[in-house]
Coordinates of C-alpha atoms in Angstrom, one line a residue:
M576 CA 311.6 100.2 8.0
G577 CA 311.1 102.1 11.2
D578 CA 307.9 104.1 10.9
P579 CA 305.0 101.8 10.1
N580 CA 303.1 104.6 8.5
I581 CA 305.7 105.3 5.7
I582 CA 304.6 104.2 2.3
Y583 CA 307.5 103.5 -0.3
C584 CA 306.2 103.5 -3.9
S585 CA 308.5 102.8 -6.8
K586 CA 308.9 100.6 -9.9
R587 CA 310.6 98.1 -7.6
Y588 CA 308.3 98.2 -4.7
L589 CA 304.5 98.9 -4.0
M590 CA 303.7 98.4 -0.4
K591 CA 300.1 97.6 0.4
K592 CA 299.7 100.5 2.7
Y593 CA 299.9 102.8 -0.3
L594 CA 296.5 101.7 -1.1
L595 CA 295.1 103.0 2.1
V596 CA 296.3 106.4 1.4
L597 CA 295.6 106.8 -2.4
L598 CA 292.9 104.5 -3.4
P599 CA 290.0 106.6 -2.1
F600 CA 291.3 109.5 -4.2
L601 CA 292.4 107.6 -7.4
L602 CA 288.9 106.2 -7.9
F603 CA 287.2 109.5 -8.2
G604 CA 285.1 110.3 -11.3
K605 CA 285.5 113.5 -13.2
P606 CA 283.3 116.6 -13.6
S607 CA 282.0 117.1 -17.1
A608 CA 282.7 120.8 -17.1
F609 CA 285.6 122.2 -19.0
S610 CA 288.6 122.8 -16.7
Q611 CA 291.6 125.1 -17.0
T612 CA 295.1 125.0 -15.5
G613 CA 295.4 127.3 -12.6
K614 CA 298.2 129.5 -11.4
I615 CA 299.7 129.5 -7.8
D616 CA 299.6 132.8 -6.0
S617 CA 303.1 133.0 -4.3
A618 CA 303.2 136.7 -4.2
Q619 CA 303.1 136.8 -0.3
F620 CA 303.9 134.0 2.0
R621 CA 305.3 133.7 5.5
K622 CA 308.6 132.0 6.3
L623 CA 308.5 129.8 9.4
R624 CA 311.9 129.1 11.0
I625 CA 311.5 125.7 12.8
D626 CA 314.4 123.9 14.6
P627 CA 312.8 121.0 16.2
A628 CA 315.8 120.5 18.5
T629 CA 314.9 123.8 20.3
A630 CA 311.1 123.0 20.6
R631 CA 309.9 122.8 24.2
G632 CA 306.9 121.4 26.0
V633 CA 304.3 123.4 27.7
P634 CA 301.6 122.4 30.2
V635 CA 298.5 120.8 28.7
K636 CA 296.3 123.8 29.7
E637 CA 298.3 126.1 27.5
L638 CA 297.1 124.4 24.4
F639 CA 293.9 122.6 25.4
T640 CA 290.7 123.3 27.3
S641 CA 290.0 119.5 28.1
I642 CA 291.4 116.1 27.7
A643 CA 289.2 113.0 27.7
Y644 CA 290.5 109.4 27.8
V645 CA 288.1 107.0 26.1
P646 CA 288.8 103.2 26.8
L647 CA 287.4 101.2 23.9
E648 CA 285.3 98.4 25.1
T649 CA 287.1 95.1 25.0
T650 CA 285.2 91.9 24.1
K651 CA 286.0 88.8 22.2
K652 CA 284.5 90.4 19.1
S653 CA 285.8 93.9 19.5
Q654 CA 289.5 93.1 20.6
F655 CA 292.0 94.4 18.0
G656 CA 295.7 95.5 17.9
E657 CA 296.2 99.2 17.1
I658 CA 294.5 102.1 15.4
S659 CA 296.1 102.4 11.9
Q660 CA 293.3 104.8 10.7
L661 CA 290.7 106.8 12.8
E662 CA 287.8 108.9 11.6
V663 CA 285.3 110.5 13.9
V664 CA 281.7 111.1 12.6
D665 CA 278.2 111.3 14.1
N666 CA 279.5 110.6 17.5
K667 CA 281.3 107.5 16.5
F668 CA 284.9 106.3 16.1
I669 CA 285.5 104.4 12.9
I670 CA 288.8 102.5 13.1
F671 CA 290.9 100.5 10.8
D672 CA 293.4 97.9 12.3
F673 CA 296.2 96.5 10.1
D674 CA 296.9 93.7 12.7
T675 CA 293.4 92.2 12.5
W676 CA 292.5 93.7 9.1
S677 CA 289.2 94.9 10.3
V678 CA 287.1 98.1 10.5
L679 CA 285.8 98.5 14.0
I680 CA 282.9 100.9 15.0
F681 CA 282.7 102.3 18.5
S682 CA 280.6 105.1 20.0
N683 CA 282.5 108.2 21.1
T684 CA 282.2 106.9 24.6
G685 CA 283.9 103.7 23.8
K686 CA 281.0 101.4 23.4
F687 CA 281.5 98.6 20.8
I688 CA 279.1 98.7 17.9
N689 CA 280.2 96.4 15.2
R690 CA 283.2 95.0 13.3
I691 CA 283.7 94.6 9.6
S692 CA 286.3 91.9 9.0
A693 CA 288.3 90.8 5.9
R694 CA 286.3 87.7 6.0
N695 CA 283.0 89.8 5.9
I696 CA 284.3 91.7 3.0
A697 CA 285.4 88.5 1.2
T698 CA 282.0 86.9 1.6
L699 CA 280.0 89.9 0.6
N700 CA 282.2 90.4 -2.5
G701 CA 282.4 86.8 -3.5
L702 CA 286.2 86.4 -2.8
P703 CA 288.3 83.7 -1.2
A704 CA 289.4 84.8 2.4
A705 CA 292.8 83.4 2.1
N706 CA 294.8 86.7 1.5
E707 CA 293.4 89.3 3.7
G708 CA 295.8 92.0 2.5
N709 CA 294.5 91.7 -1.0
I710 CA 290.8 92.0 0.1
F711 CA 290.7 95.6 1.3
N712 CA 293.0 98.3 2.6
G713 CA 291.3 100.7 4.9
F714 CA 288.0 102.8 4.4
A715 CA 286.7 106.2 3.4
L716 CA 283.8 108.2 4.8
N717 CA 281.3 109.3 2.2
K718 CA 278.3 111.5 2.8
V719 CA 275.4 110.8 0.5
A720 CA 272.1 112.9 0.6
G721 CA 273.1 114.0 4.1
V722 CA 273.8 110.6 5.5
N723 CA 277.4 109.4 6.4
Y724 CA 278.5 105.9 5.2
I725 CA 281.7 103.8 5.4
D726 CA 283.0 103.0 1.9
I727 CA 285.4 100.1 1.4
V728 CA 287.2 99.4 -1.8
S729 CA 287.5 95.7 -2.6
K730 CA 288.5 94.0 -6.0
G731 CA 286.6 96.4 -8.3
N732 CA 283.7 97.1 -6.1
I733 CA 282.6 99.7 -3.4
L734 CA 281.0 98.1 -0.4
R735 CA 279.0 100.8 1.4
F736 CA 278.1 100.3 5.1
T737 CA 276.0 102.3 7.4
L738 CA 277.6 103.6 10.6
D739 CA 276.3 100.6 12.5
G740 CA 278.3 98.3 10.1
T741 CA 275.3 97.0 8.0
L742 CA 275.9 96.6 4.2
S743 CA 273.8 99.3 2.5
K744 CA 274.9 98.6 -1.2
K745 CA 277.5 97.3 -3.4
F746 CA 278.4 98.8 -6.7
P747 CA 281.3 98.9 -9.3
I748 CA 284.1 101.4 -8.7
G749 CA 283.4 103.1 -12.1
G750 CA 281.7 106.4 -11.1
Y751 CA 282.9 106.5 -7.5
R752 CA 283.6 110.2 -6.4
K753 CA 284.3 111.6 -3.1
P754 CA 285.9 115.1 -3.1
F755 CA 286.8 117.2 -0.1
V756 CA 283.9 119.5 0.3
L757 CA 284.4 123.1 2.0
K758 CA 281.9 125.0 3.9
D759 CA 281.0 127.1 1.0
G760 CA 280.4 124.1 -1.3
T761 CA 283.9 124.2 -3.1
K762 CA 285.0 120.7 -4.1
V763 CA 288.6 119.6 -4.3
I764 CA 289.2 116.4 -6.1
P765 CA 292.7 114.8 -5.6
D766 CA 294.5 112.9 -8.3
Y767 CA 292.2 114.2 -11.0
T768 CA 292.3 112.9 -14.6
A769 CA 289.9 114.1 -17.4
D770 CA 290.8 111.5 -20.1
Q771 CA 293.1 109.0 -18.6
K772 CA 295.9 110.9 -20.3
K773 CA 296.5 114.0 -18.4
Y774 CA 296.7 113.8 -14.7
F775 CA 296.8 116.5 -12.1
E776 CA 297.4 116.7 -8.3
F777 CA 293.9 118.0 -7.8
L778 CA 291.0 119.8 -9.3
I779 CA 289.0 122.6 -7.7
V780 CA 285.4 123.1 -8.5
N781 CA 284.1 126.4 -7.0
P782 CA 280.4 127.0 -5.9
K783 CA 279.7 128.4 -9.4
G784 CA 280.8 125.2 -11.0
D785 CA 283.9 126.6 -12.5
S786 CA 286.7 124.0 -12.4
T787 CA 290.5 124.5 -12.4
T788 CA 293.3 121.8 -12.4
Y789 CA 296.7 122.2 -10.6
W790 CA 300.2 120.6 -10.8
P791 CA 300.0 118.2 -13.8
Y792 CA 302.0 115.0 -13.4
A793 CA 303.0 112.1 -15.6
Q794 CA 300.8 108.9 -15.3
D795 CA 303.9 106.7 -15.0
R796 CA 305.6 108.8 -12.2
Y797 CA 305.4 106.1 -9.6
A798 CA 307.0 103.7 -12.0
E799 CA 309.8 106.2 -13.1
D800 CA 310.9 107.3 -9.6
D801 CA 310.5 106.4 -5.9
F802 CA 308.1 108.2 -3.6
I803 CA 308.0 108.1 0.2
I804 CA 304.6 109.0 1.4
G805 CA 303.8 109.8 5.1
G806 CA 300.0 110.2 4.6
N807 CA 297.3 112.4 3.3
R808 CA 298.5 115.6 1.8
F809 CA 295.2 117.5 2.3
D810 CA 294.1 118.8 5.7
K811 CA 291.0 121.0 6.6
A812 CA 291.6 124.0 8.6
A813 CA 289.4 124.3 11.8
N814 CA 287.0 126.7 10.1
E815 CA 286.6 124.3 7.1
T816 CA 286.7 127.2 4.7
Q817 CA 290.0 126.0 3.1
L818 CA 292.3 123.0 2.8
L819 CA 296.0 123.0 3.5
Y820 CA 298.0 121.1 1.0
Y821 CA 301.7 120.2 0.7
N822 CA 303.6 118.5 -2.1
Y823 CA 306.1 115.6 -2.1
Y824 CA 309.5 116.4 -0.8
S825 CA 308.6 120.0 0.0
Y826 CA 308.1 122.2 3.1
D827 CA 305.7 124.6 1.4
I828 CA 302.2 124.8 2.7
F829 CA 299.4 126.0 0.4
S830 CA 295.8 126.9 1.1
L831 CA 293.1 125.7 -1.3
N832 CA 289.6 127.3 -1.6
G833 CA 287.1 128.3 -4.3
T834 CA 289.3 131.3 -5.4
G835 CA 292.3 129.1 -6.2
V836 CA 295.6 128.2 -4.6
K837 CA 298.0 130.3 -2.5
L838 CA 301.4 129.6 -1.0
N839 CA 300.8 130.5 2.7
Y840 CA 303.9 129.2 4.6
R841 CA 307.4 128.1 3.8
V842 CA 309.0 126.0 6.6
L843 CA 312.7 126.6 6.9
L844 CA 314.5 123.8 8.6
P845 CA 318.2 123.6 9.7
N846 CA 320.5 122.4 7.0
S847 CA 321.3 119.4 9.0
I848 CA 317.8 117.9 8.6
A849 CA 316.6 119.6 5.4
L850 CA 316.5 117.8 2.0
P851 CA 318.8 119.1 -0.7
P852 CA 316.7 121.9 -2.6
D853 CA 316.8 119.9 -5.9
F854 CA 316.0 116.6 -4.3
S855 CA 312.7 116.2 -6.3
T856 CA 314.2 117.3 -9.7
N857 CA 317.9 116.4 -9.9
S858 CA 318.5 113.2 -11.8
I859 CA 321.2 112.1 -9.5
Y860 CA 318.3 111.2 -6.9
K861 CA 316.2 109.4 -9.4
M862 CA 315.3 106.0 -8.0
K863 CA 317.8 106.7 -5.2
K864 CA 315.6 108.7 -2.9
W865 CA 314.9 105.8 -0.6
D866 CA 318.5 104.8 -0.4
F867 CA 319.5 108.5 0.3
L868 CA 316.9 108.7 3.2
Q869 CA 318.0 105.4 4.6
K870 CA 321.5 106.8 4.9
N871 CA 320.3 110.2 6.2
K872 CA 317.4 109.2 8.5
N873 CA 317.1 112.5 10.3
M874 CA 316.4 114.2 7.0
V875 CA 312.8 115.5 6.8
Y876 CA 311.3 114.2 3.6
G877 CA 307.8 116.0 4.0
L878 CA 305.0 117.3 6.0
R879 CA 301.8 115.7 7.5
N880 CA 298.9 116.6 9.6
T881 CA 299.0 120.4 9.1
W882 CA 296.1 122.0 10.8
L883 CA 295.4 125.7 11.5
I884 CA 293.8 125.8 15.0
G885 CA 293.5 129.2 16.5
D886 CA 296.8 130.9 16.7
Y887 CA 298.7 127.7 16.1
L888 CA 299.8 125.8 13.1
F889 CA 300.0 122.0 14.0
L890 CA 302.3 119.9 11.9
T891 CA 304.2 116.7 11.8
L892 CA 307.7 116.5 10.2
D893 CA 308.2 113.1 8.5
A894 CA 311.7 111.4 8.8
L895 CA 312.8 107.8 9.0
A896 CA 314.5 108.3 12.3
Q897 CA 312.5 106.8 15.2
Q898 CA 314.5 107.8 18.3
I899 CA 312.3 109.1 21.2
S900 CA 314.5 112.3 21.2
N901 CA 313.3 113.2 17.6
K902 CA 310.7 115.9 18.0
K903 CA 308.3 115.5 15.0
T904 CA 304.9 116.7 16.0
L905 CA 304.9 120.4 16.7
A906 CA 302.6 123.4 17.3
Y907 CA 304.0 126.7 15.9
N908 CA 302.5 129.8 17.5
L909 CA 301.9 132.2 14.6
K910 CA 301.8 135.3 17.0
S911 CA 304.9 134.6 19.1
N912 CA 306.9 132.3 16.7
Q913 CA 307.2 129.9 19.7
V914 CA 307.7 126.3 18.6
I915 CA 306.1 123.7 20.9
S916 CA 306.9 120.0 20.9
L917 CA 303.7 118.0 21.4
Q918 CA 305.8 115.0 22.3
N919 CA 307.0 116.9 25.5
I920 CA 303.7 118.5 26.6
T921 CA 303.5 118.4 30.4
P922 CA 300.6 116.7 32.2
D923 CA 298.5 118.9 34.6
E924 CA 295.0 118.9 36.2
I925 CA 293.5 119.3 32.7
S926 CA 294.8 115.8 31.9
H927 CA 294.3 114.4 35.4
F928 CA 298.0 114.4 35.5
L929 CA 298.2 111.7 33.0
P930 CA 300.4 112.0 29.9
V931 CA 298.4 112.7 26.8
N932 CA 300.5 110.5 24.5
D933 CA 303.1 107.6 24.8
S934 CA 306.1 109.8 24.0
S935 CA 307.9 109.3 27.3
I936 CA 308.0 105.5 27.0
G937 CA 307.2 104.5 23.3
T938 CA 307.2 105.5 19.7
N939 CA 303.4 105.3 18.7
F940 CA 302.9 109.0 18.9
L941 CA 306.4 109.6 17.5
A942 CA 305.6 107.6 14.5
K943 CA 302.0 108.8 13.8
G944 CA 301.5 112.1 15.5
F945 CA 297.8 112.8 15.8
L946 CA 295.5 110.4 14.2
T947 CA 292.9 112.9 13.0
F948 CA 291.3 116.3 13.7
D949 CA 287.6 117.0 13.6
G950 CA 287.6 120.7 13.6
T951 CA 287.6 121.0 17.4
N952 CA 289.3 118.0 18.8
L953 CA 292.6 116.3 18.0
Y954 CA 292.8 112.5 18.6
T955 CA 295.6 110.2 19.5
A956 CA 295.6 106.7 21.1
I957 CA 297.6 104.9 23.8
S958 CA 298.0 101.1 24.0
C959 CA 296.9 99.2 27.1
V960 CA 300.6 98.3 27.8
S961 CA 301.7 102.0 27.6
M962 CA 298.7 103.2 29.5
A963 CA 299.6 101.0 32.5
K964 CA 303.3 102.3 32.4
L965 CA 302.2 105.8 32.1
K966 CA 299.9 105.6 35.2
T967 CA 302.9 104.7 37.2
Q968 CA 304.5 108.0 36.4
I969 CA 301.9 110.0 38.3
K970 CA 303.4 111.4 41.6
D971 CA 300.2 112.2 43.1
S972 CA 298.4 108.9 44.0
G973 CA 295.2 110.8 45.1
V974 CA 294.2 111.9 41.5
D975 CA 290.4 111.6 41.2
Y976 CA 289.9 110.0 37.7
P977 CA 286.7 110.2 35.8
M978 CA 284.6 107.1 36.1
P979 CA 285.6 105.6 32.7
L980 CA 289.3 105.8 33.7
K981 CA 288.5 104.4 37.3
N982 CA 286.8 101.4 35.6
Y983 CA 289.7 101.0 33.2
F984 CA 292.4 101.0 35.7
S985 CA 290.5 98.4 37.7
T986 CA 290.3 95.8 34.9
D987 CA 293.0 93.6 33.4
Q988 CA 294.7 96.1 31.1
S989 CA 297.1 93.6 29.6
V990 CA 294.4 92.4 27.1
S991 CA 292.4 95.7 26.8
N992 CA 291.9 97.7 23.5
P993 CA 293.7 101.0 23.1
V994 CA 292.5 104.2 24.8
V995 CA 291.6 107.0 22.6
V996 CA 292.7 110.4 23.8
V997 CA 290.6 113.4 22.9
L998 CA 292.2 116.8 23.0
T999 CA 290.0 119.8 22.9
S1000 CA 291.9 122.8 21.6
H1001 CA 291.8 126.5 22.3
I1002 CA 290.3 128.0 19.1
S1003 CA 290.5 131.8 18.8
K1004 CA 287.1 133.2 17.6

């Protein structure tokens, strides 16, 4: 299929990775307050003309104040394949790996803390451990009474773990709720339903308790058409006062907060890579979207990882094409209109003259872009094999690496865990 993060949903197919993206949201309960259907404010929005082919790289220091490389401790118990999902909370890296079907917990300095395996989940939930893919698919972080937990959905139950990997409680999915919570207390609940009959893309509950639903959709839409999903469609801005949201097969970026929904940006792409304007509505594409994209792999079918950071809008363009020459992860300067390719960013003294991703030799960053953003730092990862190859690209052999990197390069990297790259951004105050 190309990109391992693409999720294809239709009446004919339902890939297991679909659950990783949607399960934490489909299981939310519902507020009891009466909700109304809201209107979208599209009176004023900015058009962003983006041609990825013309995007250029810049030195690391132009976008970031510091780069940290965090080798993840490798032991028999901690060894895993690759980072499929990463969340950063309370100075810890919480990782899900599809290869070993495990949740792994490390400190933000790379020290291994614990592992939650499919076998663990099966035992705790009274299930046979034969089919790992049917036991659980990823995790969600949940904050309860000021304490962060790891929630894992498994066969009708939620297994809640502390951040050291200890089971805290197990309970039925029934009333499970985990909205996005903004700084002012506004809650946004994706895939909201009030009565199992009417479904909406999301519900907004403002600090006063007033609730409003947006974008109704049919319950059977995934059975009646095919959907190609690149990942989460909600991303917090750096200041956490709003969410950025984007719909299927659309290049519009909306802001969500307690006052409602506003169209902020409309990305305009060259016709050669833009979907037909009626791609999501014209019946000629019904149940044929996947086939269309397979034949037109350079077509951008959606957006992902949109974050407002200082003067920049970071975003990833999703397409099936996986050539290294495809520029997918970009930073748009909202003041100068400059488009920067993050795949072509140039190493400098800030990065110890090491590349900050694997774009020059591989496709991990091309396929995934950044793994997450915590409000200050962006995160990606480089495999041990790629890290060894990237080091050979450094022309100055006299680079003085930080001690964690010195230790890492002095070990057998062929069996090492990935290295997490932490990029601290320039954020305008």
